[in-house]
Coordinates of C-alpha atoms in Angstrom, one line a residue:
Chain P
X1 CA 164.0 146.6 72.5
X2 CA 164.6 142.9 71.0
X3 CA 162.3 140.4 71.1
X4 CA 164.6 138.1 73.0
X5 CA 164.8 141.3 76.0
X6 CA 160.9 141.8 75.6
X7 CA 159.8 138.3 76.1
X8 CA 162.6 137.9 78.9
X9 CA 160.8 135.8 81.9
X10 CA 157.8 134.7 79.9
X11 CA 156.7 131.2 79.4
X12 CA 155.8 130.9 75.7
X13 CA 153.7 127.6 74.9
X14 CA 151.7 126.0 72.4
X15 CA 147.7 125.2 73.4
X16 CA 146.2 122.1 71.8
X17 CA 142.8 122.2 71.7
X18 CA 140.2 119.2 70.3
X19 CA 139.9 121.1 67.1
X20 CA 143.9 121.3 66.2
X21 CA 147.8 120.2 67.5
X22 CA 149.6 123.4 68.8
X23 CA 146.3 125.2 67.5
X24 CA 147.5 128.5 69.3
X25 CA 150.8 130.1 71.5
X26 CA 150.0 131.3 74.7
X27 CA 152.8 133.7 76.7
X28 CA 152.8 134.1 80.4
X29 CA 154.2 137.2 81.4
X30 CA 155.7 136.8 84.8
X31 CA 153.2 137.1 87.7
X32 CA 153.4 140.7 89.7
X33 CA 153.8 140.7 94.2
X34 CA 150.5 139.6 94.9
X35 CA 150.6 137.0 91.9
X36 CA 148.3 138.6 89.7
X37 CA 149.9 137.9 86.0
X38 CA 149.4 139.6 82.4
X39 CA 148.3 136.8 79.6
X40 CA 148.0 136.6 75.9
X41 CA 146.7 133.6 73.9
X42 CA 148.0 134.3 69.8
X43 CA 146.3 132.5 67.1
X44 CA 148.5 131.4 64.2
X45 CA 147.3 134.0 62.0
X46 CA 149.9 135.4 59.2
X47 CA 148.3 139.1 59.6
X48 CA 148.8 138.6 63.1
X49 CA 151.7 141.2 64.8
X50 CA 152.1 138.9 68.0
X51 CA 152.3 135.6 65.6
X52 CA 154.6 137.7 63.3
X53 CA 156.7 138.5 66.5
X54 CA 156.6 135.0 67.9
X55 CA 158.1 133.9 64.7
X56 CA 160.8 136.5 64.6
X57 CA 161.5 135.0 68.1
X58 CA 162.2 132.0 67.1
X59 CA 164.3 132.9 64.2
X60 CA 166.3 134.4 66.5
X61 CA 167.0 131.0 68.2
X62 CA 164.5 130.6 70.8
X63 CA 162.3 127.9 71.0
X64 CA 158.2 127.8 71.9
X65 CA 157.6 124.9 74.3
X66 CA 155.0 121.7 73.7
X67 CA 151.8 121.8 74.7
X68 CA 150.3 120.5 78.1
Chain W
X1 CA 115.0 195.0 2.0
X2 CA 115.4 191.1 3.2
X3 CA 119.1 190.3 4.7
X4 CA 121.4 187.4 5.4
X5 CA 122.1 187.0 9.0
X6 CA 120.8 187.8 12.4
X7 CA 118.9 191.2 13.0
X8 CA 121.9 193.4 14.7
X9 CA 121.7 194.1 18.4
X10 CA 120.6 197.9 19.2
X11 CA 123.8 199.7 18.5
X12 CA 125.4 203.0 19.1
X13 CA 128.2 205.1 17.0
X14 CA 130.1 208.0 17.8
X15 CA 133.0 209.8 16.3
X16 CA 136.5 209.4 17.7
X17 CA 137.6 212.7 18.4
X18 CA 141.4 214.2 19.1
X19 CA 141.9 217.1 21.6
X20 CA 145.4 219.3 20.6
X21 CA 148.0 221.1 23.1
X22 CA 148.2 224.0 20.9
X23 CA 151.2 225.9 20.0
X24 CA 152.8 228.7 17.6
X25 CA 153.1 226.6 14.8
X26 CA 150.9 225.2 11.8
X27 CA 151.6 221.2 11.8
X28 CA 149.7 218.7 13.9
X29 CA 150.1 215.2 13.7
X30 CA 146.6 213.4 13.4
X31 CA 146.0 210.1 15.6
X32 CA 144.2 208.5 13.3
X33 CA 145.4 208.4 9.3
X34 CA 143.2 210.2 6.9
X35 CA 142.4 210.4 3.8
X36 CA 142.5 214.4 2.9
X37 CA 141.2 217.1 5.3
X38 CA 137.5 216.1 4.3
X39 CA 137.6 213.0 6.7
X40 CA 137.7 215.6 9.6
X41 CA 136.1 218.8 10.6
X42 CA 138.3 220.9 13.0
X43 CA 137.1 223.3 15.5
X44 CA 139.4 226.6 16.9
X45 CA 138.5 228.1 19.8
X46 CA 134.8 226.4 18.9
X47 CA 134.6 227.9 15.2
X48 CA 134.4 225.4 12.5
X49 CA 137.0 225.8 9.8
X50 CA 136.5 225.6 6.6
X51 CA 138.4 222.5 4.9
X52 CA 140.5 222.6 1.2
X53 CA 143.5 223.8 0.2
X54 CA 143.8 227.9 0.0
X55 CA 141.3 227.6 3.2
X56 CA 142.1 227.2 7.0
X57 CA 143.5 224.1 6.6
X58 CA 144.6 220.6 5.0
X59 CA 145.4 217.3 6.2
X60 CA 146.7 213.8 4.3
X61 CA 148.0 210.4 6.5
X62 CA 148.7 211.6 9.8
X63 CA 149.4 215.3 8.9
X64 CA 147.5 217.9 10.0
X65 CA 148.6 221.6 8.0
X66 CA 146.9 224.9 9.2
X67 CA 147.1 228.2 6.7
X68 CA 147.8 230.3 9.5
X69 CA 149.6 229.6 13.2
X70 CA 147.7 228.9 16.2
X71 CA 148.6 230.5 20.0
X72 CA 149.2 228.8 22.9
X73 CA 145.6 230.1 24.1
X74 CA 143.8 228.6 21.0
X75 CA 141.8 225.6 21.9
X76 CA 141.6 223.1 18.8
X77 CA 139.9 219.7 18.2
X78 CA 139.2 217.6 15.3
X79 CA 136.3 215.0 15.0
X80 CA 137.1 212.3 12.9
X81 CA 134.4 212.5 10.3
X82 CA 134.9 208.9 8.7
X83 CA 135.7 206.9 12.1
X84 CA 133.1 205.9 13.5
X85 CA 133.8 203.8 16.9
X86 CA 130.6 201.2 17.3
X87 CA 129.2 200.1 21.0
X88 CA 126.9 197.1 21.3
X89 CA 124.6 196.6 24.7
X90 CA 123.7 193.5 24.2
X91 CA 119.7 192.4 25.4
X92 CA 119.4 191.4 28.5
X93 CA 120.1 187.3 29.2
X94 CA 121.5 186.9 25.7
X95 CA 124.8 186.2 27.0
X96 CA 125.3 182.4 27.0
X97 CA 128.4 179.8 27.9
X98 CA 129.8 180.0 24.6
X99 CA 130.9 183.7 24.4
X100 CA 132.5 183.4 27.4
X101 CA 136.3 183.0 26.9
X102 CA 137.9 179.8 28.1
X103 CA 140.5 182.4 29.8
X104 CA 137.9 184.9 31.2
X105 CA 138.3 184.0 34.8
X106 CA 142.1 183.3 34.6
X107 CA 142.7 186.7 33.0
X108 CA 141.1 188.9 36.6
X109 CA 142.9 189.0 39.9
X110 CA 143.3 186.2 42.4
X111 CA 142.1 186.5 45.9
X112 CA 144.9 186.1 47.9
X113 CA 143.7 185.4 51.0
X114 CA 140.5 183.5 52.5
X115 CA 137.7 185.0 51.6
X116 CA 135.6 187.0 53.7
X117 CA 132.0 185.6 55.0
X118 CA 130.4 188.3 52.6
X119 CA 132.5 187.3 49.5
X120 CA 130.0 185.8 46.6
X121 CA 130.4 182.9 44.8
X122 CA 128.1 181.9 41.4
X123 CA 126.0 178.7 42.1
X124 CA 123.8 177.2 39.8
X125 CA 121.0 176.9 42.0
X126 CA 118.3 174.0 39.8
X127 CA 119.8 175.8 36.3
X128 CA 119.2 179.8 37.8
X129 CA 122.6 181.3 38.6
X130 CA 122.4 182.9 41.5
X131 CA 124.8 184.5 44.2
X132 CA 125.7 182.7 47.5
X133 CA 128.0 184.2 50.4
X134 CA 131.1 182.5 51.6
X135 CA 129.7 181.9 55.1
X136 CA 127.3 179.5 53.7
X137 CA 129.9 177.6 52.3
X138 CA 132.7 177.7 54.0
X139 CA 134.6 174.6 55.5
X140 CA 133.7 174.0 59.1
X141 CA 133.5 171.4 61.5
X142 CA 130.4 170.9 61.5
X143 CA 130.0 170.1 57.7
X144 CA 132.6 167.7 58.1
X145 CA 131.1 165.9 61.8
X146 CA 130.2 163.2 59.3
X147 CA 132.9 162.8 57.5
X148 CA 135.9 160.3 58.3
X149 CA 138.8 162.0 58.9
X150 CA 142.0 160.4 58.5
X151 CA 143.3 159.4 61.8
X152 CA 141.2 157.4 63.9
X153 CA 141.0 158.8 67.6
X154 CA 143.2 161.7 66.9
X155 CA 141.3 163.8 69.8
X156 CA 142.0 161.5 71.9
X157 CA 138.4 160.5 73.2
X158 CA 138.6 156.9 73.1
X159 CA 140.3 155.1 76.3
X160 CA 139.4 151.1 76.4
X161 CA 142.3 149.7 77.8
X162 CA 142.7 152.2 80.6
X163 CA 143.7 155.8 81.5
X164 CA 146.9 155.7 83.0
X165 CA 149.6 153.1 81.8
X166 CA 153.7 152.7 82.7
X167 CA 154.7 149.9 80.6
X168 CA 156.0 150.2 76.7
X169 CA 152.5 149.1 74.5
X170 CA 149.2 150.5 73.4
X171 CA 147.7 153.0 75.7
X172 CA 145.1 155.2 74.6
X173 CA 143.3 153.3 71.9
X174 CA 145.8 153.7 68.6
X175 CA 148.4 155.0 70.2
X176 CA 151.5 153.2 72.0
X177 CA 153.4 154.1 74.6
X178 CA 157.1 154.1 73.4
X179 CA 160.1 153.6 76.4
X180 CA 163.2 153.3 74.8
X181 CA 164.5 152.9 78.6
X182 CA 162.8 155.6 79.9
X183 CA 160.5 155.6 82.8
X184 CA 157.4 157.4 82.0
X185 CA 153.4 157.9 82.7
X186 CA 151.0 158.2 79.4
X187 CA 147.2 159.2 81.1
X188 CA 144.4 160.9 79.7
X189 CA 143.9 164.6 80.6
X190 CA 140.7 166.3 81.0
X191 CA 140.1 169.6 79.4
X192 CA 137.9 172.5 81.0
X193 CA 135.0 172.8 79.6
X194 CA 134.6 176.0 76.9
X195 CA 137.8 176.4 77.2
X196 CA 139.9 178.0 74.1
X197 CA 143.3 177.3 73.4
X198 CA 142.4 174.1 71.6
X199 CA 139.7 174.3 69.1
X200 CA 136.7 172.1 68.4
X201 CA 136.2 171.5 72.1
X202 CA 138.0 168.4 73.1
X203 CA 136.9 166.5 76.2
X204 CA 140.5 164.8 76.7
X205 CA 144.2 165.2 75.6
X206 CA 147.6 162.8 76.4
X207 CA 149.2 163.2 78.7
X208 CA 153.3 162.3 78.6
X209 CA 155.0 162.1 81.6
X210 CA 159.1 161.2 81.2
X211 CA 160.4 160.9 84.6
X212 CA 163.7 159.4 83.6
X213 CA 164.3 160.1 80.4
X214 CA 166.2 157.9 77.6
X215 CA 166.6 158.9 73.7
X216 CA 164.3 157.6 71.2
X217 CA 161.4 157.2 74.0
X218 CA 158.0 158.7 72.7
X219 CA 154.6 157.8 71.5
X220 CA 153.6 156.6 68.2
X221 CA 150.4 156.0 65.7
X222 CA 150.4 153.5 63.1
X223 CA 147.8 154.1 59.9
X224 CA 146.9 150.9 58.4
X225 CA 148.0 149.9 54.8
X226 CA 151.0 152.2 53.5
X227 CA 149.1 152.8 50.6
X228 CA 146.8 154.6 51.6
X229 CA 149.1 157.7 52.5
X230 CA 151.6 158.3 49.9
X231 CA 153.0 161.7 48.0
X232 CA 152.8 165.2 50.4
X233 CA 151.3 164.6 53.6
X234 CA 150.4 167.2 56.7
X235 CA 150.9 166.4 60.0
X236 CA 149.4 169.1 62.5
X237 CA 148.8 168.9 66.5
X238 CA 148.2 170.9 69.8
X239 CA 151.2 170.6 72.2
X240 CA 152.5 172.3 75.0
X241 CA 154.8 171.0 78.1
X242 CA 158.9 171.0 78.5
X243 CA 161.4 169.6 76.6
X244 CA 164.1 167.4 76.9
X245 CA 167.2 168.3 78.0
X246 CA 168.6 168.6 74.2
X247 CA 166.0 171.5 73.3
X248 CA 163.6 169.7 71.5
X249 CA 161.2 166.6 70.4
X250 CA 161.4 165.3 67.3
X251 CA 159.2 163.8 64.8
X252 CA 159.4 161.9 62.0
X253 CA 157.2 159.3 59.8
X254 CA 158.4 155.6 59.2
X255 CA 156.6 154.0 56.4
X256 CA 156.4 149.9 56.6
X257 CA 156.1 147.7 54.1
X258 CA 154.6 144.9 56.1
X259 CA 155.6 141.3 56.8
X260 CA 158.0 140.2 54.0
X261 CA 158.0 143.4 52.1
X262 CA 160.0 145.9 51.2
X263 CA 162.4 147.8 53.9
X264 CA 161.1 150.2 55.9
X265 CA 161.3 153.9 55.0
X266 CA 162.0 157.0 57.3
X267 CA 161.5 160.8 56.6
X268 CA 164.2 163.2 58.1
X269 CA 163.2 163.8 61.4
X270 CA 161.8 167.8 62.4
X271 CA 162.0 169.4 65.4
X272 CA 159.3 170.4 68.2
X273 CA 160.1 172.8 70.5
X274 CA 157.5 172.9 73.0
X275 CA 156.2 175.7 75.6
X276 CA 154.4 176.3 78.5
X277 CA 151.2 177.1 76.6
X278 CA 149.3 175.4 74.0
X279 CA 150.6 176.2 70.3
X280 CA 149.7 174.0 67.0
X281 CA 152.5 172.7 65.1
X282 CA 152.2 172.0 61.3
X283 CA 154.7 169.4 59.4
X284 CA 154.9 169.0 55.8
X285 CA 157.1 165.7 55.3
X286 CA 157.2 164.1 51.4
X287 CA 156.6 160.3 51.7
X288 CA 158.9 158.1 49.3
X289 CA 157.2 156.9 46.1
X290 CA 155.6 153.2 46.7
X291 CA 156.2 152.7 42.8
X292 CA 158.6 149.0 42.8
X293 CA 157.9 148.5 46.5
X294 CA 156.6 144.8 47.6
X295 CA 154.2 145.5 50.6
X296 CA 152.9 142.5 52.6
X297 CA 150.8 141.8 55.4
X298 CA 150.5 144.7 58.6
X299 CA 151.7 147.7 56.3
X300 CA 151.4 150.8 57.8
X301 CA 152.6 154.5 58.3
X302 CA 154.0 155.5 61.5
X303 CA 153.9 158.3 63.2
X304 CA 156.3 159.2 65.9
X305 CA 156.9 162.0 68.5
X306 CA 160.5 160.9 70.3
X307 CA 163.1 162.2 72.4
X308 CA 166.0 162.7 69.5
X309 CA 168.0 159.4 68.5
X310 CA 171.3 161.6 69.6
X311 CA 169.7 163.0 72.7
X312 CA 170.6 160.8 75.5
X313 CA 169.7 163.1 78.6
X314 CA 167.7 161.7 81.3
X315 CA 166.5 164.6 82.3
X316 CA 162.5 164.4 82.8
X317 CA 160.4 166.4 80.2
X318 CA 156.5 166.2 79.8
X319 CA 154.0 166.4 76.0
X320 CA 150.6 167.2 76.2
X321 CA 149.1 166.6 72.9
X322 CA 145.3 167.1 71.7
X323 CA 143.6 167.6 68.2
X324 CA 146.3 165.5 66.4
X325 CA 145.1 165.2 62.4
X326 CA 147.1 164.0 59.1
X327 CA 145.4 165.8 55.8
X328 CA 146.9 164.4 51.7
X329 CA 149.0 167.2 50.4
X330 CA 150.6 170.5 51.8
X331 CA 148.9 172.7 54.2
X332 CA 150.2 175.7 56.4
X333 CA 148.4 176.9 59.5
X334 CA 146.3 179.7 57.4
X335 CA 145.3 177.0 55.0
X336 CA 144.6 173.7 57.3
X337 CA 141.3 171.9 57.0
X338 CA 140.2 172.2 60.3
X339 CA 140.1 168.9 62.7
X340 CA 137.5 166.8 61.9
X341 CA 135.8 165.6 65.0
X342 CA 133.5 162.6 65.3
X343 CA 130.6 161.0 67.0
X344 CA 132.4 159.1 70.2
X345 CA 130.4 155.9 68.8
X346 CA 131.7 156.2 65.3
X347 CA 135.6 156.9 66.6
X348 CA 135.0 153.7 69.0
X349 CA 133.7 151.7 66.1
X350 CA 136.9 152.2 64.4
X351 CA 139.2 151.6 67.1
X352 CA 137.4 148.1 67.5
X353 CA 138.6 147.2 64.6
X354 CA 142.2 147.1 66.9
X355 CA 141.2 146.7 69.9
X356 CA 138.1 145.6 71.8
X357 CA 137.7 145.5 75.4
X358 CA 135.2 142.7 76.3
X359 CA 135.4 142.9 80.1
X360 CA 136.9 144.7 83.0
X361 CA 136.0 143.9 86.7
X362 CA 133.9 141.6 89.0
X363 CA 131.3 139.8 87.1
X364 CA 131.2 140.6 83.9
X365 CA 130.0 138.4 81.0
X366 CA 132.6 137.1 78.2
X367 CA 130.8 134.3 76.0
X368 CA 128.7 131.8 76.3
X369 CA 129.5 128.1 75.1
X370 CA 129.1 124.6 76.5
X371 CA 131.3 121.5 77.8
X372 CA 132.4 119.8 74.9
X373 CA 134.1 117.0 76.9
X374 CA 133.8 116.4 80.8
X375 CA 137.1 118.8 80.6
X376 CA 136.6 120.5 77.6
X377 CA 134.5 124.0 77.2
X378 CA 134.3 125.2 74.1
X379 CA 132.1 128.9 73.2
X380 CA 131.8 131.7 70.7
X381 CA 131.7 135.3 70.8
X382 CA 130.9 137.3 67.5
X383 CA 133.4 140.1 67.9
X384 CA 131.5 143.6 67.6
X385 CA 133.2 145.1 64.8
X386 CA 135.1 142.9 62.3
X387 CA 138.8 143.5 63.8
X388 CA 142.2 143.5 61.4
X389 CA 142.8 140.0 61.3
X390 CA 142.0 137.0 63.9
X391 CA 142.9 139.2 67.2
X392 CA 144.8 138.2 70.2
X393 CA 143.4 137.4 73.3
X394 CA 144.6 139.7 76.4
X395 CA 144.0 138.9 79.5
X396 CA 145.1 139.7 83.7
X397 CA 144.7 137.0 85.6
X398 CA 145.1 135.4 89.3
X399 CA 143.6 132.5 90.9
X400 CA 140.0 132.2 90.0
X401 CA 139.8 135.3 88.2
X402 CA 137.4 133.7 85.7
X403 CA 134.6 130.9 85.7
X404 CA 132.3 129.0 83.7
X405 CA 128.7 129.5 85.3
X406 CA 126.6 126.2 84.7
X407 CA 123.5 124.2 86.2
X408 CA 123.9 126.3 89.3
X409 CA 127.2 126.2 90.1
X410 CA 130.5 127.7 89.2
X411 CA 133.5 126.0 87.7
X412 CA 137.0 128.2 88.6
X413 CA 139.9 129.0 86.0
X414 CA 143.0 130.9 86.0
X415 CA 143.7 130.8 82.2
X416 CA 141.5 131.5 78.9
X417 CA 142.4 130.3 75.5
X418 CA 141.1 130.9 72.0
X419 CA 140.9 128.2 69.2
X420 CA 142.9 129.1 66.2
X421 CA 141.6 127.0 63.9
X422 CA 137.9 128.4 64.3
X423 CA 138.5 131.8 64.9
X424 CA 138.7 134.4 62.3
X425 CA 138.4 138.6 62.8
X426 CA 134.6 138.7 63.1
X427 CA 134.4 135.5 65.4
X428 CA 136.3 134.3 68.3
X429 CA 136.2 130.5 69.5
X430 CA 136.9 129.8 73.6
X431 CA 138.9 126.7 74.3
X432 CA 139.2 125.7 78.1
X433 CA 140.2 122.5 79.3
X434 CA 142.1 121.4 82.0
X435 CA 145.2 122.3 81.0
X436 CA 143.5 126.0 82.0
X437 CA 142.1 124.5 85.2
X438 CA 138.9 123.6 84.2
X439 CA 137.3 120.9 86.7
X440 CA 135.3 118.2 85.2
X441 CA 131.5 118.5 84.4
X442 CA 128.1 117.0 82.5
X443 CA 129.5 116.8 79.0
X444 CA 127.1 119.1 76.9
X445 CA 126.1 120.9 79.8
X446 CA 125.7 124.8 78.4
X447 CA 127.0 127.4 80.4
X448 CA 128.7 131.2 80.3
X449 CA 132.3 132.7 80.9
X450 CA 132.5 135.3 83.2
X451 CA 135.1 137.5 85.5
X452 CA 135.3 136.8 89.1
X453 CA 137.5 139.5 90.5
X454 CA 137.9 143.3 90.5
X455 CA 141.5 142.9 88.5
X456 CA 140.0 140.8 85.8
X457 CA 140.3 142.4 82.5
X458 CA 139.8 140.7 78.8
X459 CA 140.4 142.4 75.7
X460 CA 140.8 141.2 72.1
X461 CA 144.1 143.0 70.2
X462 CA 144.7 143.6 66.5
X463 CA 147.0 146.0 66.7
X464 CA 150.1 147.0 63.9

């Protein structure tokens, strides 16, 4: 599965926090029938496999959106 | 009279001495080279003869000449007057490490086979030799309960993220659930108790089920650090279940250089054909050398049982798998370590280091902390075992799933966020604001994260 097909539907974001701009990337999987949703918040850590992915991503041409 | 050396041990001599097949004749041949027929007195039918020439009989080199014919009837032996063979019994403990040949043990015959429980071995026990039975020394689980065996949760005990799962990702703790397309069920199995077919007594096995199937869909480990498997490796499992529609699973090893480093190496896939009825399966696959290879960050050795790459059948199959285990070198069945099991707290300890479930359900504490900012709260929650790297927060959520509990009252959220900047693998830093749909409150007012709802579930991921 690509990236591209496994983060189809999600809403990809940086989170600015008082410590840091874009300090981590959340992704909002989309939300199930009774609205109940699956979340991850990934810090920008190298080592990281969802940070590695998330940069993959966007190699591939997709684009994380500004913070709030 | 005084001599140079060491006193001689007690020694013994006696006379080599040649037996003859008689015959009409009056030539012999002699085993031994002589001198004349004074170096050996020779006995007919138990007379002595007398030795010289014009007597009964004379004898130079290897020749042996009577004066007169024997029978076929005679009986005739000579004693070898001037060869004497000497025997030394040496005293008792005089034998020491030094007059032992450095090829004495290669030399005897190998054992073939495992020994049996009565078999002895020599053990120095506090410098006196003594004799100790196999049984007392032979490999067994229990010697090795303490020991770390390779894979981590390879029986399968350790469930934090759930028991049943139908999505692609991590399932039972180290292992993911692979779809490839396929619709499919990974849960954790419960195994009788005293039961037999799988050794070592396993409380739980995996549990595949491929209702729709698709090539390439599986389930796979990853060890971390590719270094730290290279050269001959043995892969060995329980299975049973039913097989795709092609015949049979397949397994193969990927080895992965990590972020930015060299490409990824595969073995050539082998074959598992599975029945109705537990069976163990041993695989011998030879890793490529890591000699040139760059390896960066998240290397790792994979492990993967798969519908085939060329088997496109969608026909449902199922794998049971329990006692899985990867030993350094080559092993066969007969010659397997057996599986190393583990304290459930040890195997959970190192899982955590790749996954740690922090809560699950109604009311459940995640961290404490304090506002920072009317809309700001800001905690910490040292992680319980230092994970891989700086972990991804996981999370289910729905309105008001979470809240921050302060001064008597509760403040709702729907979203939890972690602080990069802070954060680090032992260490996790909270971040909620209003962007999360914090409401405003008493700036440094302290106060706790916790869930709110049955569904709420929080986990930390390091995963390869």
């Amino acid at each position: 599965m690509s990236l591209t097909e496994k983060y189809k539907d999600c809403e990809i974001k940086y989170i600015t926090t008082s410590f840091a701009t874009n300090d981590s990337i959340q992704i909002k999987y989309p939300a199930n029938e009774t609205g109940e949703r699956f979340m991850k918040c990934v810090p920008k850590d190298d080592d990281n496999t969802d940070y590695q992915e998330i940069l993959q991503w966007v190699a591939d041409g997709n684009t994380i959106q500004e913070a709030d | 009279m005084p001599y140079i050396g060491n006193s001689p041990a007690e020694k013994y001599a006696s006379f080599a001495v040649q037996h003859f097949t008689t015959s009409a004749t009056t030539t012999y041949s002699l085993t031994h080279a002589v001198a004349n027929e004074n170096d050996i007195r020779l006995v007919i039918n138990n007379v002595i003869q007398q030795p010289g020439s014009g007597k009964a009989y004379t004898a130079a080199g290897n020749i042996l000449t009577l004066s007169a014919a024997t029978s076929g009837t005679d009986t005739m032996y000579c004693v070898f007057l001037g060869k004497a063979v000497q025997t030394v019994v040496p005293p008792e403990a005089s034998i020491t490490g030094a007059m032992l040949s450095s090829t004495a043990v290669s030399g005897q015959l190998a054992l073939g086979a495992e020994p049996a429980d009565t078999d002895e071995f020599l053990v120095n026990d506090s410098g006196v030799l003594k004799r100790v039975d196999y049984s007392y020394i032979k490999p067994t689980s229990q010697i090795y309960r303490d020991a770390q065996p390779i894979m981590i949760n390879g029986n399968f005990e350790v469930w934090q993220r759930g028991t049943s799962f139908t999505s692609a990702g991590y399932t039972c703790d180290r292992w993911y659930q692979d779809l490839s397309g396929a619709t499919a069920t990974l849960s954790r199995q419960t195994f009788t108790v005293g039961q037999s077919d799988v050794p070592s007594n396993p409380k739980y096995h995996l549990r595949q089920t491929v209702s729709t199937a698709n090539n390439n869909c599986g389930v796979f480990y990853r060890h971390e650090d590719v270094t730290t498997l290279t050269g001959n490796i043995t892969i060995a499992f329980y299975a049973k279940g039913t097989n795709p529609n092609g015949g049979n699973l397949n397994i193969i090893t990927k080895q992965s250089f990590g972020s930015g480093g060299s490409t990824a190496v595969e073995t050539s896939t082998q074959n598992i054909t599975l029945t109705g009825s537990w069976q163990q399966f041993v695989f011998n696959f030879s890793l490529a050398s890591i000699s040139g290879k760059t390896v960066g960050a998240g290397s790792y050795l994979q492990m993967l049982i798969k519908q085939p790459d060329g088997d496109s059948s969608t026909n449902a199959w199922t794998l049971d798998l329990a006692n899985f285990q990867v030993e350094e070198g080559t092993y066969t069945s007969a010659t397997l370590p057996p599986f190393q099991s583990e304290t459930y707290g040890n195997n959970l300890a190192r899982c955590q280091r790749y996954f740690q479930n922090i809560a699950d359900g109604t009311d459940k504490a995640i961290g404490m902390g304090q506002y920072w900012e009317a809309q700001e709260f800001i905690g910490h929650r040292v992680l319980s075992t230092v994970m891989r790297t700086t972990p991804t927060l996981e999370y289910v959520t729905g309105t008001g799933y979470y809240a921050v509990l302060r001064d008597g009252g509760a403040d709702a959220l729907d979203a939890l966020t972690i602080s990069s900047s802070p954060s680090s693998s032992s260490m996790i830093s909270w971040y909620v604001a209003s962007a999360q749909g914090l409401a405003s409150n008493t700036k440094n007012r302290p106060g706790f994260f916790r869930t709110q709802n049955s569904s709420s579930k929080v986990g930390f991921t390091a995963e390869l």
